[in-house]
mmCIF file of C-alpha atoms and ligand atoms in Angstrom:
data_model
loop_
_atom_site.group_PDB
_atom_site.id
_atom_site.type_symbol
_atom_site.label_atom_id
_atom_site.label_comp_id
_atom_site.label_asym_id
_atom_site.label_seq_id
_atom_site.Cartn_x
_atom_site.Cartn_y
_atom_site.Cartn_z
ATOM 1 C CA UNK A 224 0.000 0.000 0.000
ATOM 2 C CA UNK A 225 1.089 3.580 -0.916
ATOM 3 C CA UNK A 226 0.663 5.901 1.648
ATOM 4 C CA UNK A 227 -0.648 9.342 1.487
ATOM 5 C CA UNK A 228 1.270 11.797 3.500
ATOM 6 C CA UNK A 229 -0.737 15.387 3.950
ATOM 7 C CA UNK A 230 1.398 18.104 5.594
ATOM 8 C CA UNK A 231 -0.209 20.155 7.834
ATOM 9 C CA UNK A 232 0.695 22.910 10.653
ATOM 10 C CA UNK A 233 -0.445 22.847 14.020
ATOM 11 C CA UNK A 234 -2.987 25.404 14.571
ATOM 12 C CA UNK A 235 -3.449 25.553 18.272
ATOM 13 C CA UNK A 236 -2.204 28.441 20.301
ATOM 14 C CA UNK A 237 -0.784 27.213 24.019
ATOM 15 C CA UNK A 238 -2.538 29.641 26.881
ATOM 16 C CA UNK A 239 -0.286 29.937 29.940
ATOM 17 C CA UNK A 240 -3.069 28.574 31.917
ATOM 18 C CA UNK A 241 -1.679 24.581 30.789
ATOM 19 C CA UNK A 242 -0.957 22.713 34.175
ATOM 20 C CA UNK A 243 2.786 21.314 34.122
ATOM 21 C CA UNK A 244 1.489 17.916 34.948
ATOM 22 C CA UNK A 245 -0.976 17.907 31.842
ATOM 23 C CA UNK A 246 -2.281 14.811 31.846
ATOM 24 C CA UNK A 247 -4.220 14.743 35.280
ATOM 25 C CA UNK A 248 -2.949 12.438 38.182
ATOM 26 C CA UNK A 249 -0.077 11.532 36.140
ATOM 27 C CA UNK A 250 3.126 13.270 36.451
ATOM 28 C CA UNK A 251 5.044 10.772 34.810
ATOM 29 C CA UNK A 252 3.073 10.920 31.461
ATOM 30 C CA UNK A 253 3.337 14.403 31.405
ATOM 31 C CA UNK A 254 7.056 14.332 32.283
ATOM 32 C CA UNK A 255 7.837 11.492 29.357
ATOM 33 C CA UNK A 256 6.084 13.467 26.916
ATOM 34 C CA UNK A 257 7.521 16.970 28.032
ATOM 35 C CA UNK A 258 10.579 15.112 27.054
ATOM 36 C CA UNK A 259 9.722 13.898 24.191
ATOM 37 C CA UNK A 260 8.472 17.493 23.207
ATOM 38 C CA UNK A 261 12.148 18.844 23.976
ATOM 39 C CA UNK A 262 13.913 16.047 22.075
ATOM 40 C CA UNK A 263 11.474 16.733 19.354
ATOM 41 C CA UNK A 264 12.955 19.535 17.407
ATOM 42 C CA UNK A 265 16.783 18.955 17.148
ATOM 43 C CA UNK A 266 16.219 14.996 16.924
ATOM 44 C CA UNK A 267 13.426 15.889 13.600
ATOM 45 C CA UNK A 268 15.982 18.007 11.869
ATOM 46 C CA UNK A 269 18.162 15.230 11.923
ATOM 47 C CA UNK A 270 15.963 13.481 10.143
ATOM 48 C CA UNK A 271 15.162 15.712 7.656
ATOM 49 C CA UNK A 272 18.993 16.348 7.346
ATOM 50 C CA UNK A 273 19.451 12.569 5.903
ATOM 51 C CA UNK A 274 16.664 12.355 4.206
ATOM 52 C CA UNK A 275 17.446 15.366 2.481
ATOM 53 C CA UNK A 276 20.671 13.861 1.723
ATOM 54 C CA UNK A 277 19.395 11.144 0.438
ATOM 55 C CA UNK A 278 16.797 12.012 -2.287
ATOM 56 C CA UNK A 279 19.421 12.240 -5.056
ATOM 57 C CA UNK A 280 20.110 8.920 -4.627
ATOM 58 C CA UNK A 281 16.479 7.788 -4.638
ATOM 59 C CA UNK A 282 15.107 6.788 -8.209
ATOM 60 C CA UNK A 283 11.477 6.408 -7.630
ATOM 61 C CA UNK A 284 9.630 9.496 -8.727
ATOM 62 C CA UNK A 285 6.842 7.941 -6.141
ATOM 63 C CA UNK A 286 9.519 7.489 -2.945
ATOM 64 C CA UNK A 287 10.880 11.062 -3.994
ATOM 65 C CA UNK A 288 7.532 12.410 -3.639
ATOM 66 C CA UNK A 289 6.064 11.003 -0.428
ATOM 67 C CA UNK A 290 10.145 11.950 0.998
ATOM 68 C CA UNK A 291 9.653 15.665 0.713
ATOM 69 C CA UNK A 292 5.931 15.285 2.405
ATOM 70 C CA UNK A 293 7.875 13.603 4.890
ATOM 71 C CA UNK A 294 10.069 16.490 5.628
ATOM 72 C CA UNK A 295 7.422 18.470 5.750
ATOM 73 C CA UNK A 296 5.642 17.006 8.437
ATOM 74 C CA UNK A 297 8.784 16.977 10.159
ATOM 75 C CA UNK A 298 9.311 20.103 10.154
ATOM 76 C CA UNK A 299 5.937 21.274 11.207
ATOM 77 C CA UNK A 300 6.550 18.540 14.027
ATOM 78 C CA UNK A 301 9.403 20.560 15.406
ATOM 79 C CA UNK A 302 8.056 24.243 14.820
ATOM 80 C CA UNK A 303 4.593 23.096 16.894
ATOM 81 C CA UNK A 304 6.790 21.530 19.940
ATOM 82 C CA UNK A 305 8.976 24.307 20.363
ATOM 83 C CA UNK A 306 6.357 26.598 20.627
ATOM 84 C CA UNK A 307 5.474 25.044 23.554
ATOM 85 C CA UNK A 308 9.163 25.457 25.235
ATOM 86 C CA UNK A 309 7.829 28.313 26.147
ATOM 87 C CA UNK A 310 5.381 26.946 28.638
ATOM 88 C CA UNK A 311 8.193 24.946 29.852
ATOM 89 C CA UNK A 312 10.219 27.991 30.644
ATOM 90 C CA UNK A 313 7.497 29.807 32.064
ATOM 91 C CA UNK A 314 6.485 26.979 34.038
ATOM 92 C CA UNK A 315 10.188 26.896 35.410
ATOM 93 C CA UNK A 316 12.290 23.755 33.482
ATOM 94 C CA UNK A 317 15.397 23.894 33.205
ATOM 95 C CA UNK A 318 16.147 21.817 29.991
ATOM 96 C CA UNK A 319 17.554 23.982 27.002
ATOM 97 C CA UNK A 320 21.322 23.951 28.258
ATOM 98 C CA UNK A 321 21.085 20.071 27.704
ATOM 99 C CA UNK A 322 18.653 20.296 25.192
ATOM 100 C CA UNK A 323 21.831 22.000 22.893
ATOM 101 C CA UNK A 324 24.329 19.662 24.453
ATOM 102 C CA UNK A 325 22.447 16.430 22.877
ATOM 103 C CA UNK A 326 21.931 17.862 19.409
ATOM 104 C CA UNK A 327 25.787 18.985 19.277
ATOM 105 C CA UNK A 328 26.832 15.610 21.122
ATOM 106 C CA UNK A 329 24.869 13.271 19.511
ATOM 107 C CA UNK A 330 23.087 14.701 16.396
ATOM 108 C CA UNK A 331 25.945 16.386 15.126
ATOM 109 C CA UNK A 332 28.362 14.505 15.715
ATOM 110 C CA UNK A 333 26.663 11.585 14.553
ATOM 111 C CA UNK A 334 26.087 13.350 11.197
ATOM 112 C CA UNK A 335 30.346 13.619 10.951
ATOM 113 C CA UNK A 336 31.081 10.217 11.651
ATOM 114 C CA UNK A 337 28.821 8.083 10.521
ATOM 115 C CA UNK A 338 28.213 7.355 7.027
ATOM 116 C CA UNK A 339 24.700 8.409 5.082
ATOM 117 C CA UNK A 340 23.210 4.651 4.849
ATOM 118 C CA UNK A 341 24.107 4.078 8.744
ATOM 119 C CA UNK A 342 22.195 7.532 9.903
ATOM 120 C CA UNK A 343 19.723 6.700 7.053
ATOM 121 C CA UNK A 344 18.988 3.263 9.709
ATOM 122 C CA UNK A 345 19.318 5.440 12.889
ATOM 123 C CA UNK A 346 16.339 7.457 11.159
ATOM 124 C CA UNK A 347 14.305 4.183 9.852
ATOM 125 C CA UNK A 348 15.128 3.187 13.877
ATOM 126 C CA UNK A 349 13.582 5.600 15.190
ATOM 127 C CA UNK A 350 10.605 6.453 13.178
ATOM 128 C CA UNK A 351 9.429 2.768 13.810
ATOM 129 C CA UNK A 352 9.783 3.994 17.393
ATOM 130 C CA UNK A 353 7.940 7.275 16.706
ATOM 131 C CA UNK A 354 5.143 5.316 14.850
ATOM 132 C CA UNK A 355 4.655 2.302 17.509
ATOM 133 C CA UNK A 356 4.051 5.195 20.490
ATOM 134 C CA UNK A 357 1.850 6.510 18.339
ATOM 135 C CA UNK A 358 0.133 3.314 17.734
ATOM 136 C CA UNK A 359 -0.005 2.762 21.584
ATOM 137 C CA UNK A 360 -1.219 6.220 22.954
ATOM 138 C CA UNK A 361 -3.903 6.424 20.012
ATOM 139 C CA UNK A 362 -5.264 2.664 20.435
ATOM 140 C CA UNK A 363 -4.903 2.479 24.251
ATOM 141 C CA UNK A 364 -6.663 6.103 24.213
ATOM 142 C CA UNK A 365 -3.805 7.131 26.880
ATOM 143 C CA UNK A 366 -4.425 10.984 26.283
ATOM 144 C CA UNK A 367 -8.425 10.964 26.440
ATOM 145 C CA UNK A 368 -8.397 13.102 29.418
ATOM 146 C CA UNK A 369 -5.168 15.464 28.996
ATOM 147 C CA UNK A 370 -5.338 18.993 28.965
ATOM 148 C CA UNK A 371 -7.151 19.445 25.118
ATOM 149 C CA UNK A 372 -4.353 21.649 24.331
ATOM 150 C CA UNK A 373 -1.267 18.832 25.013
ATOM 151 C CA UNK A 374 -3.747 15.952 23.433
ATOM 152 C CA UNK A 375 -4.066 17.659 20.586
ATOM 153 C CA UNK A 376 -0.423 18.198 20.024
ATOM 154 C CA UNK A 377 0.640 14.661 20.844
ATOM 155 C CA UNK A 378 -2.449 13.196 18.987
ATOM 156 C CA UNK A 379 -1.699 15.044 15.761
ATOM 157 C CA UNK A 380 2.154 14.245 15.993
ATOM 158 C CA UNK A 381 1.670 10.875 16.592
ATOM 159 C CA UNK A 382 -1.366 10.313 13.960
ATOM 160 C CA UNK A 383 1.150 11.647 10.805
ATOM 161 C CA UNK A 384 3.962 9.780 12.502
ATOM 162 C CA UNK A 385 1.727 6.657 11.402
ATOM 163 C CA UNK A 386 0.778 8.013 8.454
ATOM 164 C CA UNK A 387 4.134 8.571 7.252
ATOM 165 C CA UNK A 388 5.505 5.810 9.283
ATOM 166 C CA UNK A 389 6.657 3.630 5.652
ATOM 167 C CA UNK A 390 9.181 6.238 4.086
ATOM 168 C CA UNK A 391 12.116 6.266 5.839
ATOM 169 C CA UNK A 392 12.060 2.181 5.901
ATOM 170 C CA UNK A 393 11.427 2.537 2.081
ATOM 171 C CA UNK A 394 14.101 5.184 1.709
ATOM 172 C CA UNK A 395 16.602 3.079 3.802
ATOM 173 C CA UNK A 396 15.552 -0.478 1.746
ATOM 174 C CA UNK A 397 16.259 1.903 -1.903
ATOM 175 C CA UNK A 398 19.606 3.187 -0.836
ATOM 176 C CA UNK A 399 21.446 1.317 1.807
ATOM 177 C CA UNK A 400 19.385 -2.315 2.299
ATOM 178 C CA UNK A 401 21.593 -4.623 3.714
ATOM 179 C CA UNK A 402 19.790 -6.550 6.368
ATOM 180 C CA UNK A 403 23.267 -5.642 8.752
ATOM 181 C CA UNK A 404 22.731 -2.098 8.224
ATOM 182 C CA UNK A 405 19.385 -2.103 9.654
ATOM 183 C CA UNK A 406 20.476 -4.293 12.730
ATOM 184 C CA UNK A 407 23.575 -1.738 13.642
ATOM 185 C CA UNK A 408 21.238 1.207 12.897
ATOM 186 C CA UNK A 409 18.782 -0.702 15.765
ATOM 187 C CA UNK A 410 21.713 -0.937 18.477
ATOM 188 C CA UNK A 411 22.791 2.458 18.137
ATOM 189 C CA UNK A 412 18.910 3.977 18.000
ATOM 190 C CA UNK A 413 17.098 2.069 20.607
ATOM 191 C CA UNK A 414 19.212 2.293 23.433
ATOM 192 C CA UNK A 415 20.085 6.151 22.561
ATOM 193 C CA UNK A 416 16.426 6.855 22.574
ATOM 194 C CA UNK A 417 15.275 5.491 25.515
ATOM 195 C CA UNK A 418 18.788 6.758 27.091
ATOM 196 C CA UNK A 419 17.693 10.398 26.568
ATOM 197 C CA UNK A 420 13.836 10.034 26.793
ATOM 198 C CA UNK A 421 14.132 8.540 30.199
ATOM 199 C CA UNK A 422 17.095 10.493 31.619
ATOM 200 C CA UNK A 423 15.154 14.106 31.048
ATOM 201 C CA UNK A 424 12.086 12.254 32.097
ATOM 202 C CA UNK A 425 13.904 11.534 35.474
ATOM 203 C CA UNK A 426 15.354 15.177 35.849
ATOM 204 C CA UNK A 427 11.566 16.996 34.924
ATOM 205 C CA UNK A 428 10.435 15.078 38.084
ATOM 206 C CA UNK A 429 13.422 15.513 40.200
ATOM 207 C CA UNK A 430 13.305 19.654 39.112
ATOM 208 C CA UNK A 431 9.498 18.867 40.362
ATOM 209 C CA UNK A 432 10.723 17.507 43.475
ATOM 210 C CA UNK A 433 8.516 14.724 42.965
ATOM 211 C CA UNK A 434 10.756 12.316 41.717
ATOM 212 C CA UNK A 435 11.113 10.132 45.133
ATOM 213 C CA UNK A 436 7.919 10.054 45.962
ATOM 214 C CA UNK A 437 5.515 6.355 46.158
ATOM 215 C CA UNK A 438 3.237 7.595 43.627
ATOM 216 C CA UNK A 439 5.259 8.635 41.119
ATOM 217 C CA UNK A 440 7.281 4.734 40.913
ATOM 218 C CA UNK A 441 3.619 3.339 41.565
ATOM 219 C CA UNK A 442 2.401 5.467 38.217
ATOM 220 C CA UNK A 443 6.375 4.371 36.164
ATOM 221 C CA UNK A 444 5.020 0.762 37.079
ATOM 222 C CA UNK A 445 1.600 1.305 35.647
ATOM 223 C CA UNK A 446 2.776 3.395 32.383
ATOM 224 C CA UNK A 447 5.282 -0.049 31.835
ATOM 225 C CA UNK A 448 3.145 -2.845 33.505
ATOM 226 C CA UNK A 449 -0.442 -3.119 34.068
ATOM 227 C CA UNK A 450 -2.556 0.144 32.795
ATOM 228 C CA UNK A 451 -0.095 0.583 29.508
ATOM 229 C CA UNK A 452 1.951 -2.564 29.491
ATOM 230 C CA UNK A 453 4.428 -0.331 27.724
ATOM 231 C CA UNK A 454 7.718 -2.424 28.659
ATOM 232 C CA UNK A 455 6.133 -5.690 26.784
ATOM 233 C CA UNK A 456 4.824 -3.728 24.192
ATOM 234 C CA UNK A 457 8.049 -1.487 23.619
ATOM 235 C CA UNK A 458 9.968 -5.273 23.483
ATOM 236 C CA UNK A 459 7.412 -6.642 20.582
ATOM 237 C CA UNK A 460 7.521 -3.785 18.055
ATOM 238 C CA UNK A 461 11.535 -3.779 18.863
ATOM 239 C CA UNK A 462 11.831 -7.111 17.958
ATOM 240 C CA UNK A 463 9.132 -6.874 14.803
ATOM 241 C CA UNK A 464 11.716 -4.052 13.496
ATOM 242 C CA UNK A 465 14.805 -7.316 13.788
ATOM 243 C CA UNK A 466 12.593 -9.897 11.389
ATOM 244 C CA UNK A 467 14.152 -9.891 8.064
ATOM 245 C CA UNK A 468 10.991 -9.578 6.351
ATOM 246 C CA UNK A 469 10.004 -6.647 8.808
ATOM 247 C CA UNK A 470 7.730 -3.642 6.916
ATOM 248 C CA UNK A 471 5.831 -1.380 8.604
ATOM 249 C CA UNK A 472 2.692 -1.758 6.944
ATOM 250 C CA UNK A 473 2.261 -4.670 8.916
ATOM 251 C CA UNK A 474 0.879 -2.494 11.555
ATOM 252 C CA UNK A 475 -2.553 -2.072 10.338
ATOM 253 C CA UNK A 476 -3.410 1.815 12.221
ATOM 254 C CA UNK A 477 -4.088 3.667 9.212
ATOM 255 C CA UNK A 478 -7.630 4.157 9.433
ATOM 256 C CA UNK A 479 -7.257 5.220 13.261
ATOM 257 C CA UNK A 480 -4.676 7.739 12.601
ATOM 258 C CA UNK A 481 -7.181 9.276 9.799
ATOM 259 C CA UNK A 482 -10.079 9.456 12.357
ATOM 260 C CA UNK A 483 -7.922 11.376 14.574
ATOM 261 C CA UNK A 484 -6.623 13.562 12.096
ATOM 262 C CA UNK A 485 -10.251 14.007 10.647
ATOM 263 C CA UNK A 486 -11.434 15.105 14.221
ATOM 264 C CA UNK A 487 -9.034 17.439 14.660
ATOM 265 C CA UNK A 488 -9.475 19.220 11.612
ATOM 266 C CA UNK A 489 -13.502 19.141 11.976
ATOM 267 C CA UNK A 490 -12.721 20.975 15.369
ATOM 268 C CA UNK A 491 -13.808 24.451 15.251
ATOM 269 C CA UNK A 492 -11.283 26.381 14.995
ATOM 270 C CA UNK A 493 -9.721 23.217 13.168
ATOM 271 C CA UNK A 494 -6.562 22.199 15.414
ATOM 272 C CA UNK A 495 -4.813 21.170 12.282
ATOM 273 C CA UNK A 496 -4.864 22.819 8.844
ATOM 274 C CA UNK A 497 -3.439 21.201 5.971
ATOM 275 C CA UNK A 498 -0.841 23.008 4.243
ATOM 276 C CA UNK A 499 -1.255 23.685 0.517
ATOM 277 C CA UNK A 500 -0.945 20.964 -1.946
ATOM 278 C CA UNK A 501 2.235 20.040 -3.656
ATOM 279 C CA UNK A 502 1.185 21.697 -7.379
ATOM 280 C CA UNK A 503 0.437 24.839 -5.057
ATOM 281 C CA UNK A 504 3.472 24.581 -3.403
ATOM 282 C CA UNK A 505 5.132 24.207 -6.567
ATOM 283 C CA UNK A 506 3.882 27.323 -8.032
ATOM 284 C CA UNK A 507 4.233 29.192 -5.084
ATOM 285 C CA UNK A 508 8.181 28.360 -5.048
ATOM 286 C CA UNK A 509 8.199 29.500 -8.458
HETATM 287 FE FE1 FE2 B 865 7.597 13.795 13.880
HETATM 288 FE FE1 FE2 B 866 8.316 10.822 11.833
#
């Protein structure tokens, strides 16, 4: 199946009245995906970076295409989460010092060492992780009762990472797909991801001063064991990504990641607006 990827900007505006902890009675949600919404930005230009770097290498007209509506979503990924680093200031985080330090120290460097078709796997990596939290928090309906604001940020983030969830896999299996590649590109991703996702998690909370407390390891237990079963989860998709014959079509979420992109945009005002189409786009470059 072909997908088709429709870029569209974030509409919302965030109100300084959004709690910290945004997703009620759950501080550690609200932490992980604070995190996530720092990492957001630097780790999305990386990945429109290599893709970027890769489309001259890329024959399909088709691939080519649905690449550049990639990066488009990407980037309106990264402009809608950094708006909200404002909040995050005003609410008192300390995070942009290493914020900076991970894109020059891992990003960056990463993107002198390694060669195109082993950051062209970190990216395939880590989209697979992108679109299997998506997959989770949409079907397990994790967010229902967030702040409307935060939900609709995640929800629309993590609906177009499923929608666009086959290009980089395609991109990486047209320029660089030997079955080691992928594997290396695996190591390196999933342990840096978690590394960084759970290490700010950890210091929001602590900068909370909630870190210690019962309820906070009694809500980490949930979020991995028994409301969200995320470790067992987080273990399957990881090792779907290792089978040989691994595509991500095989996770069959399109039609929920329309609905919630349909529902957003039937909102009034819409949350999302779709950006102009490519032949306007075309034009309007000139
Ligand atoms: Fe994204
Ligand atoms: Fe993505």
């Amino acid at each position: 199946m072909i997908e088709t990827i429709t870029p569209r900007r974030f509409a919302r505006p965030f109100a300084g009245d959004i709690p910290k902890h945004w997703l009620p009675d759950n501080e550690v949600v609200s932490s992980i995906l604070n995190a996530y919404t720092i990492l957001v930005p630097a780790n999305e230009s990386f990945y429109i970076r290599t893709l970027k770097a890769c489309l001259s290498r890329i024959d399909s007209s088709e691939l080519r295409a649905r690449c550049q509506d990639f990066i488009l979503q990407e980037a309106q990924h990264g402009v809608a989460h950094k708006r909200y680093w404002r909040n995050l200031d005003a609410q008192g985080y300390r995070f942009r010092g290493f914020e900076a330090q991970v894109d020059r120290l891992v990003f960056r460097l990463i993107e002198r060492v390694a060669p195109l078709g082993l950051r062209l796997s970190l990216v395939s990596c880590v989209e697979h992780i992108n679109a299997y939290l998506g997959h989770e928090f949409l079907s397990q309906h994790i967010l229902a009762d967030a702040d409307p604001r935060m939900r609709d940020l995640m929800e629309w983030h993590f609906a177009e990472e499923i929608e666009h969830r086959r290009v980089a896999f395609d991109v990486l299996q047209a320029v660089s797909p030997r079955y080691p590649t992928r594997v290396l590109g695996f190591a390196l991703t999933a342990g840096l991801f978690y590394a960084l996702l759970t290490s700010l998690s950890i210091a929001l909370l602590a900068q909370d001063g909630i870190l210690w407390r019962k309820a906070t390891w009694v809500q980490w237990s949930r979020h991995l064991g028994a409301s969200h079963h995320m470790f067992r989860r987080t273990l399957r998709h990881l090792r779907d990504y290792l089978r040989p014959r691994f595509h991500p079509s095989t996770m069959q979420n399109d039609a929920m990641a329309a609905a919630v992109l349909a529902r957003q945009f039937s909102q009034r005002p819409p949350a999302v607006t779709p950006l102009p189409s490519r032949p306007a786009r075309d034009r309007s470059r000139g």
